[in-house]
């Protein structure tokens, strides 16, 4: 039976204290590429075919539970009230285990780079007859990790925690990545047989290997790269994991048809969507929720989040798109322009030093340099509507709520406080006065002193 035909439960452990993060935020909710580590792990096990999702959290971790439910609505939450070890944590999800599964995957919420194919390789080992499949890696510095103990035939017989290992066992660099796959038929009896007879007096998940081997069940391991299995205990490791995630996302984007001149300076989010023939110049940051269509050019030093950009538009340099910015095809958003919760119509131009907030800007509109939508009075936000083809002169203040009709002109420097009819010219500024010869008089006056 291939893994796809087998029913799989994934148990994600997140009850660790995460003290070394030195944070008020639970470790599992720290983000990598704009998505919590927990959400990365839930996505990977789901893509590896897990139908059941069980999350084990520490006491009073409603925040983690809520995040899990928003990342995966059907995740079941279990509380491990005392932190007595990884096997004890898995057994906190006993009610889920009891429902009967072919495969049980165990993952750690602080190991966010493991991809679905690695979880699937472990499931395949179960499908091939193993009762326990562990994940090993060659550690550059094995200190602190559990060691895989492999017999002369290459079979996995035990996993020994560093503190409990002999000098000879410590000599191997083949280490335990932590996560594991257990056959559903044996999982509960193997887990309940674990005792805390070790240096830390903890219930070790790793002891199920020796337990299964003693019963004559097949135990095996698969290998992953050290990069993929790296865990996060502090913020230095968080940054290391972020760097790997960014490299992966950049490569994926380039392979899918984006050009990056200096990819190492472009920062993406896990959910960034890029079309084909998108050009991204150096130093561009994509926050969460950005969708970019084909043939868009994003010039250097732009910052985008929660924005959608249609085909052929150009952004930047130094453009800022905030949540709710919706840029239509072929629009131009130029330097030092900030757009928030506004739609910019097809072919419209907002080229220099402008703030457009809570506005709808029609197709073909020209917004002059220095134009500001005054959308906030300190209490509420108000909308500005600018009809198709209107021309807003430079340095205008559009005091919302206000509507500018299609095709209208706004004279430069206007403060627009009332609606403007379609096709009209609105001037909201003091008329210019001229005093002939004034300058000469002034200079003479000054020269006397
Ligand atoms: C574990 C493995 C070790 C492996 C290492 C890889 C065991 C016994 N050891 O050790 O072989 O080399 O990972 O990083 O499994 N957790 C709970 N409740 C607990 C204890 C742990 O939820 O009572 C969770 C933690 O939040 C964490 C994960 O389990 O996500 C691993 O726990 P941790 O204490 O970091 O295990 P290690 O000692 O690193
Ligand atoms: Ca650890």
Short mmCIF file of C-alpha atoms and ligand atoms in Angstrom, two decimals:
data_model
loop_
_atom_site.label_atom_id
_atom_site.label_comp_id
_atom_site.label_asym_id
_atom_site.label_seq_id
_atom_site.Cartn_x
_atom_site.Cartn_y
_atom_site.Cartn_z
CA UNK A 1 0.00 0.00 0.00
CA UNK A 2 1.63 3.36 -1.01
CA UNK A 3 1.64 6.18 1.58
CA UNK A 4 -1.18 7.91 -0.30
CA UNK A 5 -3.54 5.03 0.50
CA UNK A 6 -2.61 5.02 4.20
CA UNK A 7 -4.31 7.20 6.82
CA UNK A 8 -1.85 9.47 8.55
CA UNK A 9 -1.92 11.45 11.79
CA UNK A 10 0.71 14.14 12.37
CA UNK A 11 1.52 15.13 15.95
CA UNK A 12 3.37 18.42 16.20
CA UNK A 13 5.20 19.09 19.47
CA UNK A 14 5.29 22.69 20.65
CA UNK A 15 5.27 22.38 24.43
CA UNK A 16 8.89 23.41 24.85
CA UNK A 17 9.53 26.53 26.91
CA UNK A 18 11.72 28.23 24.35
CA UNK A 19 13.55 30.13 27.11
CA UNK A 20 16.57 30.86 24.92
CA UNK A 21 14.46 32.90 22.52
CA UNK A 22 14.15 35.48 25.34
CA UNK A 23 10.72 36.42 24.10
CA UNK A 24 7.19 36.93 25.33
CA UNK A 25 6.06 35.29 22.13
CA UNK A 26 5.97 31.47 22.15
CA UNK A 27 8.81 30.01 20.08
CA UNK A 28 6.52 28.24 17.61
CA UNK A 29 5.00 31.59 16.65
CA UNK A 30 8.26 33.26 15.69
CA UNK A 31 8.28 33.74 11.95
CA UNK A 32 10.36 32.50 9.07
CA UNK A 33 9.67 34.13 5.69
CA UNK A 34 6.62 35.91 7.10
CA UNK A 35 4.92 32.75 8.39
CA UNK A 36 5.09 31.20 11.87
CA UNK A 37 7.37 28.19 12.27
CA UNK A 38 4.28 26.30 13.43
CA UNK A 39 2.43 27.13 10.19
CA UNK A 40 5.44 25.95 8.14
CA UNK A 41 5.43 22.59 9.92
CA UNK A 42 1.65 22.19 9.66
CA UNK A 43 1.86 22.97 5.92
CA UNK A 44 4.65 20.42 5.36
CA UNK A 45 2.89 17.54 7.16
CA UNK A 46 -0.38 18.38 5.42
CA UNK A 47 1.38 18.29 2.04
CA UNK A 48 2.87 14.96 3.07
CA UNK A 49 -0.69 13.65 3.29
CA UNK A 50 -1.51 13.91 7.01
CA UNK A 51 -5.28 13.97 7.41
CA UNK A 52 -5.26 14.27 11.18
CA UNK A 53 -3.35 17.13 12.83
CA UNK A 54 -2.67 17.14 16.56
CA UNK A 55 -0.75 19.94 18.21
CA UNK A 56 0.76 19.53 21.67
CA UNK A 57 1.22 22.79 23.56
CA UNK A 58 2.30 23.75 27.06
CA UNK A 59 -0.17 24.98 29.68
CA UNK A 60 -1.78 28.41 29.08
CA UNK A 61 -0.76 28.53 25.44
CA UNK A 62 -4.04 29.71 23.95
CA UNK A 63 -2.04 31.92 21.58
CA UNK A 64 -0.32 28.88 20.03
CA UNK A 65 -3.62 27.01 19.83
CA UNK A 66 -5.29 29.96 18.08
CA UNK A 67 -2.43 30.27 15.59
CA UNK A 68 -2.66 26.54 14.84
CA UNK A 69 -6.39 26.81 14.21
CA UNK A 70 -5.91 29.71 11.83
CA UNK A 71 -3.13 27.88 9.94
CA UNK A 72 -5.01 24.56 9.89
CA UNK A 73 -8.67 24.84 10.94
CA UNK A 74 -9.09 21.17 11.83
CA UNK A 75 -6.00 20.91 14.05
CA UNK A 76 -6.78 19.35 17.44
CA UNK A 77 -5.03 20.92 20.39
CA UNK A 78 -3.67 18.95 23.33
CA UNK A 79 -2.05 20.32 26.46
CA UNK A 80 1.01 18.70 28.00
CA UNK A 81 0.71 20.03 31.53
CA UNK A 82 4.12 18.89 32.72
CA UNK A 83 7.15 18.83 30.49
CA UNK A 84 8.30 15.24 31.06
CA UNK A 85 9.92 14.51 27.71
CA UNK A 86 9.16 13.98 24.03
CA UNK A 87 7.41 10.60 24.41
CA UNK A 88 5.28 12.03 27.20
CA UNK A 89 4.42 14.97 24.93
CA UNK A 90 3.33 12.65 22.11
CA UNK A 91 1.11 10.76 24.56
CA UNK A 92 -0.66 14.02 25.42
CA UNK A 93 -2.32 13.51 22.03
CA UNK A 94 -3.45 10.03 23.02
CA UNK A 95 -7.11 10.75 22.21
CA UNK A 96 -6.08 11.39 18.61
CA UNK A 97 -3.78 8.34 18.52
CA UNK A 98 -6.61 6.17 19.82
CA UNK A 99 -8.68 6.79 16.72
CA UNK A 100 -6.49 4.39 14.75
CA UNK A 101 -4.06 5.32 11.96
CA UNK A 102 -1.76 3.60 9.51
CA UNK A 103 1.01 6.17 9.93
CA UNK A 104 1.84 8.51 12.79
CA UNK A 105 4.26 11.34 11.99
CA UNK A 106 5.87 13.22 14.86
CA UNK A 107 7.28 16.66 14.09
CA UNK A 108 8.76 19.52 16.14
CA UNK A 109 7.33 23.02 15.73
CA UNK A 110 10.82 24.49 16.04
CA UNK A 111 12.22 22.67 13.01
CA UNK A 112 10.51 24.55 10.19
CA UNK A 113 12.61 23.76 7.12
CA UNK A 114 11.67 20.10 6.76
CA UNK A 115 9.85 19.63 3.50
CA UNK A 116 6.96 17.31 2.65
CA UNK A 117 9.19 14.95 0.64
CA UNK A 118 11.20 14.11 3.77
CA UNK A 119 8.04 13.31 5.73
CA UNK A 120 6.88 11.23 2.76
CA UNK A 121 10.17 9.29 2.72
CA UNK A 122 9.53 8.31 6.36
CA UNK A 123 5.96 7.31 5.51
CA UNK A 124 7.29 5.22 2.60
CA UNK A 125 9.57 3.37 5.06
CA UNK A 126 6.45 2.50 7.11
CA UNK A 127 4.66 1.42 3.94
CA UNK A 128 7.67 -0.85 3.26
CA UNK A 129 7.15 -2.58 6.60
CA UNK A 130 9.00 -0.59 9.27
CA UNK A 131 7.35 -0.08 12.66
CA UNK A 132 9.60 2.91 13.38
CA UNK A 133 11.39 5.17 10.91
CA UNK A 134 13.72 7.82 12.33
CA UNK A 135 15.34 10.70 10.48
CA UNK A 136 19.13 10.93 10.67
CA UNK A 137 21.70 13.45 9.49
CA UNK A 138 25.48 13.77 9.51
CA UNK A 139 26.16 16.46 12.08
CA UNK A 140 29.16 18.74 11.64
CA UNK A 141 29.19 19.05 15.44
CA UNK A 142 27.26 16.13 16.95
CA UNK A 143 27.45 17.29 20.59
CA UNK A 144 24.03 17.42 22.20
CA UNK A 145 22.18 15.34 19.62
CA UNK A 146 20.94 11.81 20.06
CA UNK A 147 23.05 9.27 18.09
CA UNK A 148 21.61 6.64 15.76
CA UNK A 149 22.96 3.25 16.80
CA UNK A 150 23.25 1.08 13.72
CA UNK A 151 24.24 -2.62 13.75
CA UNK A 152 26.61 -4.43 11.39
CA UNK A 153 23.80 -4.99 8.88
CA UNK A 154 23.00 -1.28 8.81
CA UNK A 155 19.79 -1.71 10.82
CA UNK A 156 18.84 0.93 13.38
CA UNK A 157 18.76 -0.70 16.82
CA UNK A 158 18.50 2.29 19.16
CA UNK A 159 18.85 6.04 19.52
CA UNK A 160 21.03 7.12 22.41
CA UNK A 161 20.78 10.62 23.81
CA UNK A 162 24.15 12.38 24.04
CA UNK A 163 24.13 12.37 27.86
CA UNK A 164 23.43 8.64 27.97
CA UNK A 165 25.83 7.62 25.20
CA UNK A 166 29.17 5.87 25.72
CA UNK A 167 32.41 7.36 24.36
CA UNK A 168 32.28 4.87 21.47
CA UNK A 169 28.67 5.77 20.66
CA UNK A 170 29.48 9.48 20.82
CA UNK A 171 32.13 8.96 18.15
CA UNK A 172 29.48 8.58 15.43
CA UNK A 173 28.32 11.69 13.63
CA UNK A 174 25.07 10.06 12.54
CA UNK A 175 22.58 12.00 14.63
CA UNK A 176 18.85 12.02 15.27
CA UNK A 177 16.96 14.92 13.71
CA UNK A 178 14.19 14.37 16.27
CA UNK A 179 11.10 13.76 14.19
CA UNK A 180 9.96 10.25 13.54
CA UNK A 181 7.34 8.08 11.89
CA UNK A 182 5.61 5.27 13.79
CA UNK A 183 3.35 2.59 12.46
CA UNK A 184 -0.14 3.32 13.79
CA UNK A 185 -0.60 -0.35 14.70
CA UNK A 186 2.28 -0.22 17.19
CA UNK A 187 2.55 3.44 18.15
CA UNK A 188 0.54 3.39 21.37
CA UNK A 189 2.09 0.24 22.82
CA UNK A 190 5.62 1.43 21.96
CA UNK A 191 5.02 4.87 23.49
CA UNK A 192 3.39 3.62 26.69
CA UNK A 193 6.32 1.23 27.23
CA UNK A 194 8.82 4.10 27.45
CA UNK A 195 10.22 4.68 30.96
CA UNK A 196 12.24 7.62 32.30
CA UNK A 197 15.29 5.47 33.08
CA UNK A 198 17.95 7.88 31.79
CA UNK A 199 20.23 10.74 32.76
CA UNK A 200 17.48 13.37 32.46
CA UNK A 201 14.70 11.23 34.01
CA UNK A 202 12.55 12.05 30.97
CA UNK A 203 10.28 9.97 28.78
CA UNK A 204 12.30 9.89 25.55
CA UNK A 205 10.51 9.42 22.24
CA UNK A 206 13.78 8.04 20.93
CA UNK A 207 13.42 4.99 23.20
CA UNK A 208 10.68 3.58 20.96
CA UNK A 209 13.44 2.46 18.59
CA UNK A 210 15.10 0.08 21.06
CA UNK A 211 11.64 -0.98 22.28
CA UNK A 212 10.50 -1.92 18.79
CA UNK A 213 13.81 -3.62 17.99
CA UNK A 214 13.53 -5.75 21.16
CA UNK A 215 10.10 -6.91 20.03
CA UNK A 216 11.50 -7.97 16.66
CA UNK A 217 9.75 -5.15 14.78
CA UNK A 218 11.54 -3.53 11.85
CA UNK A 219 13.25 -0.22 12.70
CA UNK A 220 14.95 1.92 10.12
CA UNK A 221 16.08 5.45 9.31
CA UNK A 222 16.27 7.84 6.40
CA UNK A 223 18.80 10.63 5.90
CA UNK A 224 18.27 14.35 5.52
CA UNK A 225 20.73 17.22 5.14
CA UNK A 226 21.83 19.04 8.26
CA UNK A 227 20.51 22.23 6.69
CA UNK A 228 16.98 20.85 6.37
CA UNK A 229 16.77 19.53 9.92
CA UNK A 230 18.26 22.52 11.73
CA UNK A 231 16.17 23.57 14.70
CA UNK A 232 15.61 26.95 16.30
CA UNK A 233 16.48 27.47 19.96
CA UNK A 234 17.53 31.12 19.88
CA UNK A 235 17.34 34.08 17.56
CA UNK A 236 20.74 33.42 16.02
CA UNK A 237 19.44 30.06 14.82
CA UNK A 238 16.19 31.74 13.78
CA UNK A 239 18.21 34.02 11.47
CA UNK A 240 20.15 31.03 10.10
CA UNK A 241 16.89 29.25 9.28
CA UNK A 242 15.52 32.45 7.71
CA UNK A 243 18.57 32.64 5.46
CA UNK A 244 17.98 29.10 4.18
CA UNK A 245 14.27 29.82 3.65
CA UNK A 246 15.11 32.98 1.69
CA UNK A 247 17.60 31.18 -0.54
CA UNK A 248 14.96 28.56 -1.31
CA UNK A 249 12.26 31.15 -2.06
CA UNK A 250 14.55 33.20 -4.30
CA UNK A 251 15.58 30.12 -6.28
CA UNK A 252 11.98 29.05 -6.63
CA UNK A 253 10.99 32.53 -7.86
CA UNK A 254 13.83 32.67 -10.39
CA UNK A 255 13.06 29.17 -11.68
CA UNK A 256 9.44 30.25 -12.10
CA UNK A 257 10.44 33.17 -14.31
CA UNK A 258 11.42 36.13 -12.12
CA UNK A 259 14.63 38.02 -12.84
CA UNK A 260 16.65 39.20 -9.85
CA UNK A 261 19.82 41.17 -10.36
CA UNK A 262 20.98 40.65 -6.79
CA UNK A 263 18.79 37.87 -5.35
CA UNK A 264 20.66 37.90 -2.05
CA UNK A 265 19.19 41.36 -1.34
CA UNK A 266 15.56 40.46 -2.11
CA UNK A 267 13.42 39.23 0.81
CA UNK A 268 10.32 37.18 0.08
CA UNK A 269 7.47 35.76 2.13
CA UNK A 270 6.37 32.15 2.00
CA UNK A 271 3.11 33.31 0.38
CA UNK A 272 4.60 35.75 -2.17
CA UNK A 273 3.13 35.12 -5.63
CA UNK A 274 5.15 36.23 -8.63
CA UNK A 275 4.12 36.02 -12.26
CA UNK A 276 6.31 35.39 -15.25
CA UNK A 277 8.91 37.90 -16.45
CA UNK A 278 8.75 39.91 -13.25
CA UNK A 279 11.94 41.92 -12.75
CA UNK A 280 13.01 42.64 -9.19
CA UNK A 281 15.87 45.06 -8.68
CA UNK A 282 18.08 44.95 -5.57
CA UNK A 283 16.86 45.53 -2.01
CA UNK A 284 13.17 44.83 -2.35
CA UNK A 285 11.18 43.46 0.62
CA UNK A 286 7.99 41.44 0.18
CA UNK A 287 5.94 41.25 3.38
CA UNK A 288 2.99 38.90 3.69
CA UNK A 289 0.22 38.70 1.14
CA UNK A 290 1.77 40.13 -2.03
CA UNK A 291 0.60 39.07 -5.50
CA UNK A 292 2.50 40.27 -8.55
CA UNK A 293 1.29 39.50 -12.09
CA UNK A 294 3.35 39.06 -15.26
CA UNK A 295 5.76 41.64 -16.65
CA UNK A 296 5.83 43.83 -13.56
CA UNK A 297 9.06 45.74 -12.87
CA UNK A 298 9.88 46.44 -9.23
CA UNK A 299 12.73 48.89 -8.92
CA UNK A 300 15.25 49.04 -6.11
CA UNK A 301 14.40 49.67 -2.44
CA UNK A 302 10.68 49.06 -2.65
CA UNK A 303 8.68 47.65 0.29
CA UNK A 304 5.45 45.77 -0.37
CA UNK A 305 2.91 44.07 1.88
CA UNK A 306 -0.68 42.95 1.43
CA UNK A 307 -0.69 44.33 -2.11
CA UNK A 308 -1.71 43.11 -5.50
CA UNK A 309 -0.11 44.38 -8.71
CA UNK A 310 -1.49 43.62 -12.17
CA UNK A 311 0.42 42.89 -15.37
CA UNK A 312 2.85 45.40 -16.80
CA UNK A 313 2.80 47.82 -13.87
CA UNK A 314 6.03 49.41 -12.66
CA UNK A 315 6.89 50.17 -9.05
CA UNK A 316 9.65 52.23 -7.46
CA UNK A 317 12.45 52.84 -6.95
CA UNK A 318 11.57 53.45 -3.30
CA UNK A 319 7.86 52.60 -3.62
CA UNK A 320 5.87 51.54 -0.59
CA UNK A 321 2.72 49.47 -1.02
CA UNK A 322 0.82 48.87 2.20
CA UNK A 323 -2.05 46.44 2.81
CA UNK A 324 -4.96 46.92 0.45
CA UNK A 325 -2.94 48.54 -2.35
CA UNK A 326 -4.44 47.23 -5.59
CA UNK A 327 -2.51 48.36 -8.64
CA UNK A 328 -4.10 47.76 -12.05
CA UNK A 329 -2.34 46.88 -15.28
CA UNK A 330 0.36 49.20 -16.63
CA UNK A 331 0.04 51.68 -13.76
CA UNK A 332 3.20 53.51 -12.69
CA UNK A 333 3.98 53.94 -9.01
CA UNK A 334 7.16 55.97 -8.74
CA UNK A 335 9.71 57.01 -6.16
CA UNK A 336 8.75 57.88 -2.60
CA UNK A 337 5.12 57.03 -3.23
CA UNK A 338 3.11 55.36 -0.46
CA UNK A 339 -0.18 53.64 -1.27
CA UNK A 340 -2.52 52.16 1.35
CA UNK A 341 -5.97 50.57 0.97
CA UNK A 342 -6.43 52.13 -2.45
CA UNK A 343 -7.07 50.96 -5.97
CA UNK A 344 -5.04 52.56 -8.73
CA UNK A 345 -6.63 52.21 -12.17
CA UNK A 346 -5.11 50.86 -15.35
CA UNK A 347 -2.35 53.03 -16.76
CA UNK A 348 -2.66 55.60 -13.96
CA UNK A 349 0.52 57.41 -12.92
CA UNK A 350 1.55 58.29 -9.39
CA UNK A 351 5.15 58.98 -10.12
CA UNK A 352 6.69 61.11 -7.39
CA UNK A 353 6.44 61.76 -3.66
CA UNK A 354 2.76 61.11 -3.01
CA UNK A 355 0.54 59.52 -0.37
CA UNK A 356 -2.62 57.82 -1.58
CA UNK A 357 -4.66 56.28 1.24
CA UNK A 358 -8.27 55.01 1.28
CA UNK A 359 -8.79 56.11 -2.31
CA UNK A 360 -10.00 54.81 -5.62
CA UNK A 361 -8.07 56.27 -8.51
CA UNK A 362 -9.56 55.72 -11.96
CA UNK A 363 -7.84 54.49 -15.10
CA UNK A 364 -5.45 56.91 -16.77
CA UNK A 365 -5.42 59.38 -13.86
CA UNK A 366 -2.28 61.47 -13.37
CA UNK A 367 -1.38 62.30 -9.80
CA UNK A 368 1.19 65.11 -9.65
CA UNK A 369 4.26 65.13 -7.43
CA UNK A 370 3.64 65.82 -3.77
CA UNK A 371 -0.08 65.07 -3.83
CA UNK A 372 -1.53 63.87 -0.55
CA UNK A 373 -4.90 62.35 0.28
CA UNK A 374 -5.79 63.81 3.68
CA UNK A 375 -7.70 60.74 4.78
CA UNK A 376 -7.59 61.03 8.56
CA UNK A 377 -8.87 63.61 11.03
CA UNK A 378 -7.39 61.96 14.09
CA UNK A 379 -10.53 59.87 14.65
CA UNK A 380 -11.77 58.31 11.40
CA UNK A 381 -10.57 57.50 7.91
CA UNK A 382 -12.36 58.97 4.86
CA UNK A 383 -12.33 58.04 1.19
CA UNK A 384 -11.15 59.94 -1.86
CA UNK A 385 -12.58 59.03 -5.27
CA UNK A 386 -10.87 60.22 -8.41
CA UNK A 387 -12.68 59.56 -11.72
CA UNK A 388 -11.06 58.22 -14.88
CA UNK A 389 -8.65 60.45 -16.71
CA UNK A 390 -8.57 63.18 -14.06
CA UNK A 391 -5.38 65.27 -13.72
CA UNK A 392 -4.33 66.25 -10.22
CA UNK A 393 -1.74 69.04 -10.27
CA UNK A 394 1.37 68.86 -8.13
CA UNK A 395 1.31 69.50 -4.42
CA UNK A 396 -2.44 69.16 -4.04
CA UNK A 397 -4.09 68.19 -0.76
CA UNK A 398 -7.27 66.20 -1.32
CA UNK A 399 -9.23 66.52 1.92
CA UNK A 400 -11.43 63.43 2.24
CA UNK A 401 -14.23 62.61 1.96
CA UNK A 402 -14.04 64.10 -1.51
CA UNK A 403 -14.83 63.12 -5.12
CA UNK A 404 -13.08 64.37 -8.21
CA UNK A 405 -15.10 63.80 -11.37
CA UNK A 406 -13.77 62.01 -14.45
CA UNK A 407 -11.50 64.09 -16.63
CA UNK A 408 -11.37 67.04 -14.17
CA UNK A 409 -8.24 69.14 -13.59
CA UNK A 410 -6.99 70.23 -10.19
CA UNK A 411 -4.67 73.24 -10.26
CA UNK A 412 -1.29 72.77 -8.62
CA UNK A 413 -1.11 73.54 -4.96
CA UNK A 414 -4.84 73.23 -4.41
CA UNK A 415 -6.41 72.24 -1.14
CA UNK A 416 -9.53 70.43 -2.37
CA UNK A 417 -12.26 70.29 0.24
CA UNK A 418 -15.34 70.00 -1.98
CA UNK A 419 -16.34 67.62 -4.75
CA UNK A 420 -15.20 68.56 -8.25
CA UNK A 421 -17.52 68.07 -11.25
CA UNK A 422 -16.44 65.89 -14.15
CA UNK A 423 -14.45 67.86 -16.73
CA UNK A 424 -14.12 70.97 -14.47
CA UNK A 425 -10.99 72.86 -13.38
CA UNK A 426 -10.80 73.27 -9.61
CA UNK A 427 -8.47 75.82 -8.02
CA UNK A 428 -8.28 75.71 -4.28
CA UNK A 429 -5.51 78.20 -3.59
CA UNK A 430 -5.00 81.93 -3.12
CA UNK A 431 -4.90 83.96 -6.32
CA UNK A 432 -1.42 85.24 -7.17
CA UNK A 433 -0.83 88.97 -6.65
CA UNK A 434 1.96 90.97 -8.25
CA UNK A 435 3.50 94.21 -6.91
CA UNK A 436 5.49 95.87 -9.70
CA UNK A 437 8.84 97.28 -8.53
CA UNK A 438 8.48 95.93 -5.00
CA UNK A 439 11.86 94.20 -4.96
CA UNK A 440 13.80 97.34 -5.78
CA UNK A 441 11.99 99.29 -3.04
CA UNK A 442 12.74 96.54 -0.58
CA UNK A 443 16.46 96.48 -1.34
CA UNK A 444 16.74 100.26 -1.01
CA UNK A 445 15.01 100.12 2.33
CA UNK A 446 17.47 97.46 3.53
CA UNK A 447 20.52 99.35 2.25
CA UNK A 448 19.73 102.34 4.57
CA UNK A 449 20.32 100.31 7.72
C1 LIG B 1 15.59 15.74 20.67
C2 LIG B 1 15.89 14.26 20.52
C3 LIG B 1 17.34 14.09 20.08
C4 LIG B 1 17.58 14.84 18.80
C5 LIG B 1 17.19 16.30 18.96
C6 LIG B 1 17.27 17.01 17.64
C7 LIG B 1 14.50 13.12 22.19
C8 LIG B 1 14.50 12.44 23.51
N1 LIG B 1 15.67 13.61 21.80
O1 LIG B 1 16.40 16.21 21.72
O2 LIG B 1 17.63 12.72 19.89
O3 LIG B 1 18.94 14.72 18.41
O4 LIG B 1 15.85 16.41 19.44
O5 LIG B 1 17.11 18.39 17.83
O6 LIG B 1 13.48 13.19 21.54
N2 LIG B 1 8.89 18.85 23.73
C9 LIG B 1 7.63 18.86 24.27
N3 LIG B 1 7.45 18.39 25.52
C10 LIG B 1 8.46 17.87 26.26
C11 LIG B 1 9.76 17.85 25.72
C12 LIG B 1 9.94 18.34 24.43
O7 LIG B 1 6.67 19.31 23.62
O8 LIG B 1 8.20 17.44 27.39
C13 LIG B 1 9.06 19.34 22.36
C14 LIG B 1 9.89 20.62 22.30
O9 LIG B 1 9.03 21.75 22.26
C15 LIG B 1 10.62 20.50 20.98
C16 LIG B 1 10.77 18.99 20.80
O10 LIG B 1 9.82 18.39 21.64
O11 LIG B 1 9.86 20.99 19.91
C17 LIG B 1 12.17 18.50 21.11
O12 LIG B 1 12.45 18.72 22.45
P1 LIG B 1 13.90 19.11 22.95
O13 LIG B 1 13.89 19.24 24.42
O14 LIG B 1 14.41 20.25 22.16
O15 LIG B 1 14.70 17.79 22.55
P2 LIG B 1 16.26 17.65 22.45
O16 LIG B 1 16.82 17.51 23.80
O17 LIG B 1 16.80 18.69 21.58
CA1 LIG B 2 16.10 20.71 20.67
#
